[in-house]
């Protein structure tokens, strides 16, 4: 099979760097174009990144000498992944879709548009139908959720399907890399920052679309209430979240745990980045922890590493029904890996 040629917009940033790492040697995709701002355009990737390579390991060989381009039509690729700063992502992504490119975006700009799927392959691939309503020429835009939202919706999905869900309270402890390059300037030593601009709103709204239905050409929100509190903590990668849920019907603790453990809707799809299973339930009292659990995930390839959500401390709640802790890797499952999994699914479905 000829590999699909892909471009990465925002290739120099935190999420862009993760794309480089995950796409190096991808069995289905070959990176033919790298693009970023005017500051980086015209330079070899290694020079454009300079001392900003922050994700560990080395810059992959294929990327080092590649000349970074501007984010404009004319890129030699069949698909673009967007890891652009949200201040510019909206218009650039539209322009590229209008020029005929499928765009897989990490940015918030189009997530809640009425004709744009907010895709999580384990949850809502029927939402891809919404693309038919897009008026973007021959191209289209598909988005993946905010990095905290995705960790939350994956365990919520089996609970919703098995027992129904009424209310969810979630408190996050989010890693520095979730703030992109800005994360390195935060006053975070000996500190916790109890505010992340726009994050609580995203966590309260995005799951309703993801867990809802797409029917007769429109999205119908899932009928549950979510209240979120978001904090930045001094961890490099991996968002930890504590969650309390009120179910729609009574369920025993064993049933709740079985429903989380038994969730595996992509089994047999053969997608290289799909974790099998997508939820790992830990028994230890003191897990998950970012340092030890953020790279969790196994599948048919190494690309599934960091793609699973780890859940622990599942127990009864005195006020609502159950509570638990979850952890997901914010730049893998929460960003680049999610986008790549979306593209793998779309390729499998013949959309690319
Ligand atoms: P980042 O580290 O700040 O990187 C931003 C990227 O956008 C850089 O490649 C930068 O290129 C490029 N850029 C900035 N201004 C531009 C312009 N005017 N034209 C073209 N390119 C421009 O941000 P990030 O954390 O990687 O996040 C990227 C996107 O993903 C954001 O929309 C963010 O909200 C979203 N996201 C991030 C995470 C996460 O965990 N970090 C998770 C989910 C979603 P230069 O290097 O040339 O300036």
Tab-separated table of N, CA and C and ligand atoms in Angstrom, residues 8-19 35-41 45 48-49 52 68-71 82-89 92-93 105-109 111 144-148 150 174-184 199 202 232 237 239 329-336, ligand 1:
chain	number	residue	atom	x	y	z
A	8	UNK	N	2.093	18.536	8.456
A	8	UNK	CA	1.804	18.929	9.839
A	8	UNK	C	1.910	20.445	9.948
A	9	UNK	N	0.800	21.094	10.279
A	9	UNK	CA	0.786	22.541	10.513
A	9	UNK	C	1.073	22.778	11.988
A	10	UNK	N	1.896	23.759	12.296
A	10	UNK	CA	2.273	23.963	13.701
A	10	UNK	C	3.273	22.900	14.122
A	11	UNK	N	4.096	22.460	13.166
A	11	UNK	CA	4.997	21.321	13.399
A	11	UNK	C	6.058	21.599	14.459
A	12	UNK	N	6.341	22.870	14.719
A	12	UNK	CA	7.414	23.217	15.655
A	12	UNK	C	6.962	23.228	17.123
A	13	UNK	N	5.643	23.266	17.369
A	13	UNK	CA	5.126	23.428	18.739
A	13	UNK	C	5.145	22.144	19.540
A	14	UNK	N	4.580	22.201	20.746
A	14	UNK	CA	4.575	21.028	21.634
A	14	UNK	C	3.825	19.861	21.009
A	15	UNK	N	2.662	20.163	20.443
A	15	UNK	CA	1.880	19.093	19.816
A	15	UNK	C	2.530	18.698	18.484
A	16	UNK	N	3.034	19.701	17.756
A	16	UNK	CA	3.711	19.424	16.490
A	16	UNK	C	4.894	18.486	16.695
A	17	UNK	N	5.662	18.696	17.751
A	17	UNK	CA	6.805	17.830	18.034
A	17	UNK	C	6.340	16.389	18.286
A	18	UNK	N	5.219	16.276	18.989
A	18	UNK	CA	4.689	14.926	19.259
A	18	UNK	C	4.252	14.259	17.956
A	19	UNK	N	3.700	15.050	17.036
A	19	UNK	CA	3.375	14.497	15.710
A	19	UNK	C	4.631	13.933	15.050
A	35	UNK	N	4.918	22.704	8.372
A	35	UNK	CA	4.609	24.123	8.227
A	35	UNK	C	4.414	24.740	9.608
A	36	UNK	N	4.713	26.025	9.678
A	36	UNK	CA	4.535	26.763	10.945
A	36	UNK	C	4.421	28.251	10.607
A	37	UNK	N	4.799	29.123	11.541
A	37	UNK	CA	4.620	30.562	11.321
A	37	UNK	C	5.706	31.120	10.396
A	38	UNK	N	5.568	32.382	10.063
A	38	UNK	CA	6.591	33.058	9.235
A	38	UNK	C	7.956	33.028	9.916
A	39	UNK	N	7.945	32.976	11.266
A	39	UNK	CA	9.218	32.951	12.008
A	39	UNK	C	10.030	31.705	11.670
A	40	UNK	N	9.317	30.599	11.400
A	40	UNK	CA	9.995	29.321	11.149
A	40	UNK	C	10.138	29.018	9.672
A	41	UNK	N	9.254	29.579	8.863
A	41	UNK	CA	9.220	29.213	7.434
A	41	UNK	C	10.552	29.527	6.761
A	45	UNK	N	13.884	22.240	9.729
A	45	UNK	CA	13.083	22.016	10.944
A	45	UNK	C	13.937	22.108	12.209
A	48	UNK	N	14.567	25.655	12.991
A	48	UNK	CA	13.336	26.365	13.381
A	48	UNK	C	12.941	26.024	14.818
A	49	UNK	N	13.136	24.778	15.199
A	49	UNK	CA	12.791	24.366	16.571
A	49	UNK	C	13.831	24.894	17.559
A	52	UNK	N	13.855	24.580	21.430
A	52	UNK	CA	12.480	24.362	21.914
A	52	UNK	C	12.039	22.901	21.792
A	68	UNK	N	10.805	24.026	6.664
A	68	UNK	CA	9.474	24.382	7.167
A	68	UNK	C	8.855	25.391	6.201
A	69	UNK	N	7.579	25.148	5.883
A	69	UNK	CA	6.880	26.049	4.963
A	69	UNK	C	5.847	26.877	5.712
A	70	UNK	N	5.237	27.806	4.976
A	70	UNK	CA	4.116	28.562	5.552
A	70	UNK	C	2.855	27.715	5.442
A	71	UNK	N	1.868	28.016	6.276
A	71	UNK	CA	0.633	27.225	6.318
A	71	UNK	C	-0.328	27.717	5.246
A	82	UNK	N	-3.380	19.526	11.960
A	82	UNK	CA	-3.162	20.886	12.437
A	82	UNK	C	-2.888	20.905	13.930
A	83	UNK	N	-1.726	21.458	14.283
A	83	UNK	CA	-1.366	21.695	15.691
A	83	UNK	C	-1.060	23.182	15.841
A	84	UNK	N	-1.913	23.991	15.212
A	84	UNK	CA	-1.682	25.439	15.208
A	84	UNK	C	-2.213	26.101	16.456
A	85	UNK	N	-1.561	27.179	16.825
A	85	UNK	CA	-2.064	28.018	17.900
A	85	UNK	C	-3.488	28.446	17.533
A	86	UNK	N	-4.372	28.442	18.530
A	86	UNK	CA	-5.785	28.699	18.219
A	86	UNK	C	-6.030	30.136	17.738
A	87	UNK	N	-5.068	31.040	17.960
A	87	UNK	CA	-5.245	32.421	17.477
A	87	UNK	C	-5.242	32.478	15.947
A	88	UNK	N	-4.678	31.451	15.304
A	88	UNK	CA	-4.602	31.465	13.832
A	88	UNK	C	-5.219	30.219	13.188
A	89	UNK	N	-5.516	29.207	13.984
A	89	UNK	CA	-5.913	27.912	13.407
A	89	UNK	C	-7.202	27.996	12.587
A	92	UNK	N	-6.839	29.401	8.894
A	92	UNK	CA	-5.891	28.596	8.104
A	92	UNK	C	-6.503	27.231	7.784
A	93	UNK	N	-7.147	26.628	8.772
A	93	UNK	CA	-7.748	25.306	8.532
A	93	UNK	C	-8.861	25.399	7.487
A	105	UNK	N	-7.763	18.451	12.997
A	105	UNK	CA	-7.332	19.567	13.844
A	105	UNK	C	-7.355	19.269	15.338
A	106	UNK	N	-6.329	19.792	16.004
A	106	UNK	CA	-6.239	19.744	17.473
A	106	UNK	C	-6.769	21.002	18.125
A	107	UNK	N	-7.044	22.008	17.337
A	107	UNK	CA	-7.376	23.320	17.904
A	107	UNK	C	-8.858	23.422	18.236
A	108	UNK	N	-9.164	24.373	19.090
A	108	UNK	CA	-10.534	24.470	19.574
A	108	UNK	C	-11.474	25.123	18.580
A	109	UNK	N	-10.927	25.859	17.591
A	109	UNK	CA	-11.716	26.789	16.782
A	109	UNK	C	-12.979	26.203	16.167
A	111	UNK	N	-14.263	23.003	16.867
A	111	UNK	CA	-14.778	21.805	17.546
A	111	UNK	C	-16.294	21.809	17.706
A	144	UNK	N	-10.348	16.828	17.099
A	144	UNK	CA	-10.317	15.977	18.292
A	144	UNK	C	-10.463	16.867	19.519
A	145	UNK	N	-10.886	16.286	20.639
A	145	UNK	CA	-11.253	17.106	21.792
A	145	UNK	C	-10.066	17.740	22.504
A	146	UNK	N	-10.403	18.656	23.362
A	146	UNK	CA	-9.473	19.228	24.331
A	146	UNK	C	-8.775	18.091	25.098
A	147	UNK	N	-7.534	18.360	25.523
A	147	UNK	CA	-6.715	17.300	26.127
A	147	UNK	C	-7.264	16.761	27.451
A	148	UNK	N	-8.074	17.545	28.167
A	148	UNK	CA	-8.683	17.022	29.396
A	148	UNK	C	-10.001	16.339	29.100
A	150	UNK	N	-10.825	14.518	26.587
A	150	UNK	CA	-10.752	13.161	26.030
A	150	UNK	C	-10.556	12.110	27.116
A	174	UNK	N	-3.610	19.410	35.627
A	174	UNK	CA	-3.131	19.328	34.245
A	174	UNK	C	-1.651	19.661	34.124
A	175	UNK	N	-1.007	18.930	33.216
A	175	UNK	CA	0.443	19.036	33.041
A	175	UNK	C	0.847	20.322	32.322
A	176	UNK	N	2.109	20.682	32.487
A	176	UNK	CA	2.644	21.916	31.899
A	176	UNK	C	2.624	21.883	30.372
A	177	UNK	N	2.898	20.714	29.770
A	177	UNK	CA	2.961	20.655	28.303
A	177	UNK	C	1.607	20.953	27.678
A	178	UNK	N	0.545	20.868	28.467
A	178	UNK	CA	-0.783	21.209	27.974
A	178	UNK	C	-0.920	22.681	27.638
A	179	UNK	N	-0.015	23.493	28.154
A	179	UNK	CA	-0.065	24.932	27.863
A	179	UNK	C	0.830	25.300	26.694
A	180	UNK	N	1.383	24.304	25.976
A	180	UNK	CA	2.288	24.603	24.872
A	180	UNK	C	3.550	25.271	25.389
A	181	UNK	N	4.194	26.072	24.539
A	181	UNK	CA	5.427	26.747	24.954
A	181	UNK	C	5.196	27.661	26.142
A	182	UNK	N	3.987	28.178	26.273
A	182	UNK	CA	3.687	29.099	27.387
A	182	UNK	C	3.851	28.397	28.734
A	183	UNK	N	3.733	27.061	28.720
A	183	UNK	CA	3.844	26.294	29.959
A	183	UNK	C	5.199	26.437	30.628
A	184	UNK	N	6.223	26.826	29.835
A	184	UNK	CA	7.571	26.934	30.420
A	184	UNK	C	7.786	28.252	31.143
A	199	UNK	N	-10.716	26.530	29.847
A	199	UNK	CA	-10.660	25.062	29.950
A	199	UNK	C	-11.946	24.469	30.555
A	202	UNK	N	-14.714	24.325	28.070
A	202	UNK	CA	-14.539	23.253	27.083
A	202	UNK	C	-14.909	21.908	27.698
A	232	UNK	N	-3.571	23.841	36.975
A	232	UNK	CA	-2.277	23.511	36.357
A	232	UNK	C	-1.320	23.095	37.467
A	237	UNK	N	4.092	15.874	31.729
A	237	UNK	CA	3.074	15.329	30.827
A	237	UNK	C	2.085	14.483	31.605
A	239	UNK	N	-2.410	14.410	32.222
A	239	UNK	CA	-3.449	15.110	32.984
A	239	UNK	C	-4.156	14.106	33.905
A	329	UNK	N	-2.496	10.868	28.702
A	329	UNK	CA	-1.339	11.626	28.217
A	329	UNK	C	-1.843	12.763	27.337
A	330	UNK	N	-1.562	14.008	27.742
A	330	UNK	CA	-2.210	15.137	27.060
A	330	UNK	C	-1.709	15.412	25.662
A	331	UNK	N	-0.432	15.145	25.357
A	331	UNK	CA	-0.010	15.419	23.973
A	331	UNK	C	-0.091	14.170	23.089
A	332	UNK	N	-0.334	12.985	23.690
A	332	UNK	CA	-0.533	11.782	22.858
A	332	UNK	C	-2.046	11.546	22.743
A	333	UNK	N	-2.672	10.930	23.771
A	333	UNK	CA	-4.121	10.691	23.665
A	333	UNK	C	-4.902	12.017	23.567
A	334	UNK	N	-4.347	13.061	24.179
A	334	UNK	CA	-5.071	14.337	24.207
A	334	UNK	C	-4.808	15.231	23.012
A	335	UNK	N	-3.930	14.824	22.095
A	335	UNK	CA	-3.635	15.729	20.974
A	335	UNK	C	-3.157	14.928	19.753
A	336	UNK	N	-1.836	14.845	19.543
A	336	UNK	CA	-1.330	14.278	18.285
A	336	UNK	C	-1.793	12.835	18.053
B	1	LIG	P1	2.555	25.705	20.937
B	1	LIG	O1	3.579	24.827	21.548
B	1	LIG	O2	2.465	27.104	21.410
B	1	LIG	O3	2.805	25.692	19.328
B	1	LIG	C1	2.051	26.537	18.461
B	1	LIG	C2	2.390	26.243	17.007
B	1	LIG	O4	1.619	27.165	16.197
B	1	LIG	C3	3.865	26.456	16.638
B	1	LIG	O5	4.239	25.501	15.667
B	1	LIG	C4	3.868	27.848	16.002
B	1	LIG	O6	4.882	28.020	15.032
B	1	LIG	C5	2.520	27.837	15.297
B	1	LIG	N1	2.047	29.203	15.039
B	1	LIG	C6	1.917	30.223	15.927
B	1	LIG	N2	1.500	31.344	15.292
B	1	LIG	C7	1.377	31.030	13.975
B	1	LIG	C8	1.005	31.751	12.808
B	1	LIG	N3	0.669	33.054	12.863
B	1	LIG	N4	0.967	31.092	11.613
B	1	LIG	C9	1.310	29.792	11.539
B	1	LIG	N5	1.704	29.050	12.612
B	1	LIG	C10	1.729	29.654	13.815
B	1	LIG	O7	1.111	25.090	21.112
B	1	LIG	P2	0.690	23.530	21.342
B	1	LIG	O8	0.604	23.225	22.782
B	1	LIG	O9	1.527	22.681	20.452
B	1	LIG	O10	-0.823	23.543	20.831
B	1	LIG	C11	-1.142	23.558	19.443
B	1	LIG	C12	-2.665	23.491	19.310
B	1	LIG	O11	-3.134	22.253	19.858
B	1	LIG	C13	-3.385	24.612	20.087
B	1	LIG	O12	-4.519	25.012	19.363
B	1	LIG	C14	-3.763	23.917	21.394
B	1	LIG	O13	-4.876	24.508	22.001
B	1	LIG	C15	-4.068	22.494	20.914
B	1	LIG	N6	-3.900	21.439	21.901
B	1	LIG	C16	-2.780	21.371	22.686
B	1	LIG	C17	-2.647	20.315	23.589
B	1	LIG	C18	-1.437	20.163	24.489
B	1	LIG	O14	-1.441	19.244	25.347
B	1	LIG	N7	-0.395	20.999	24.373
B	1	LIG	C19	-3.617	19.351	23.662
B	1	LIG	C20	-4.749	19.439	22.844
B	1	LIG	C21	-4.853	20.481	21.960
B	1	LIG	P3	6.267	28.818	15.361
B	1	LIG	O15	7.151	27.869	16.117
B	1	LIG	O16	6.793	29.118	13.984
B	1	LIG	O17	5.914	30.027	16.153
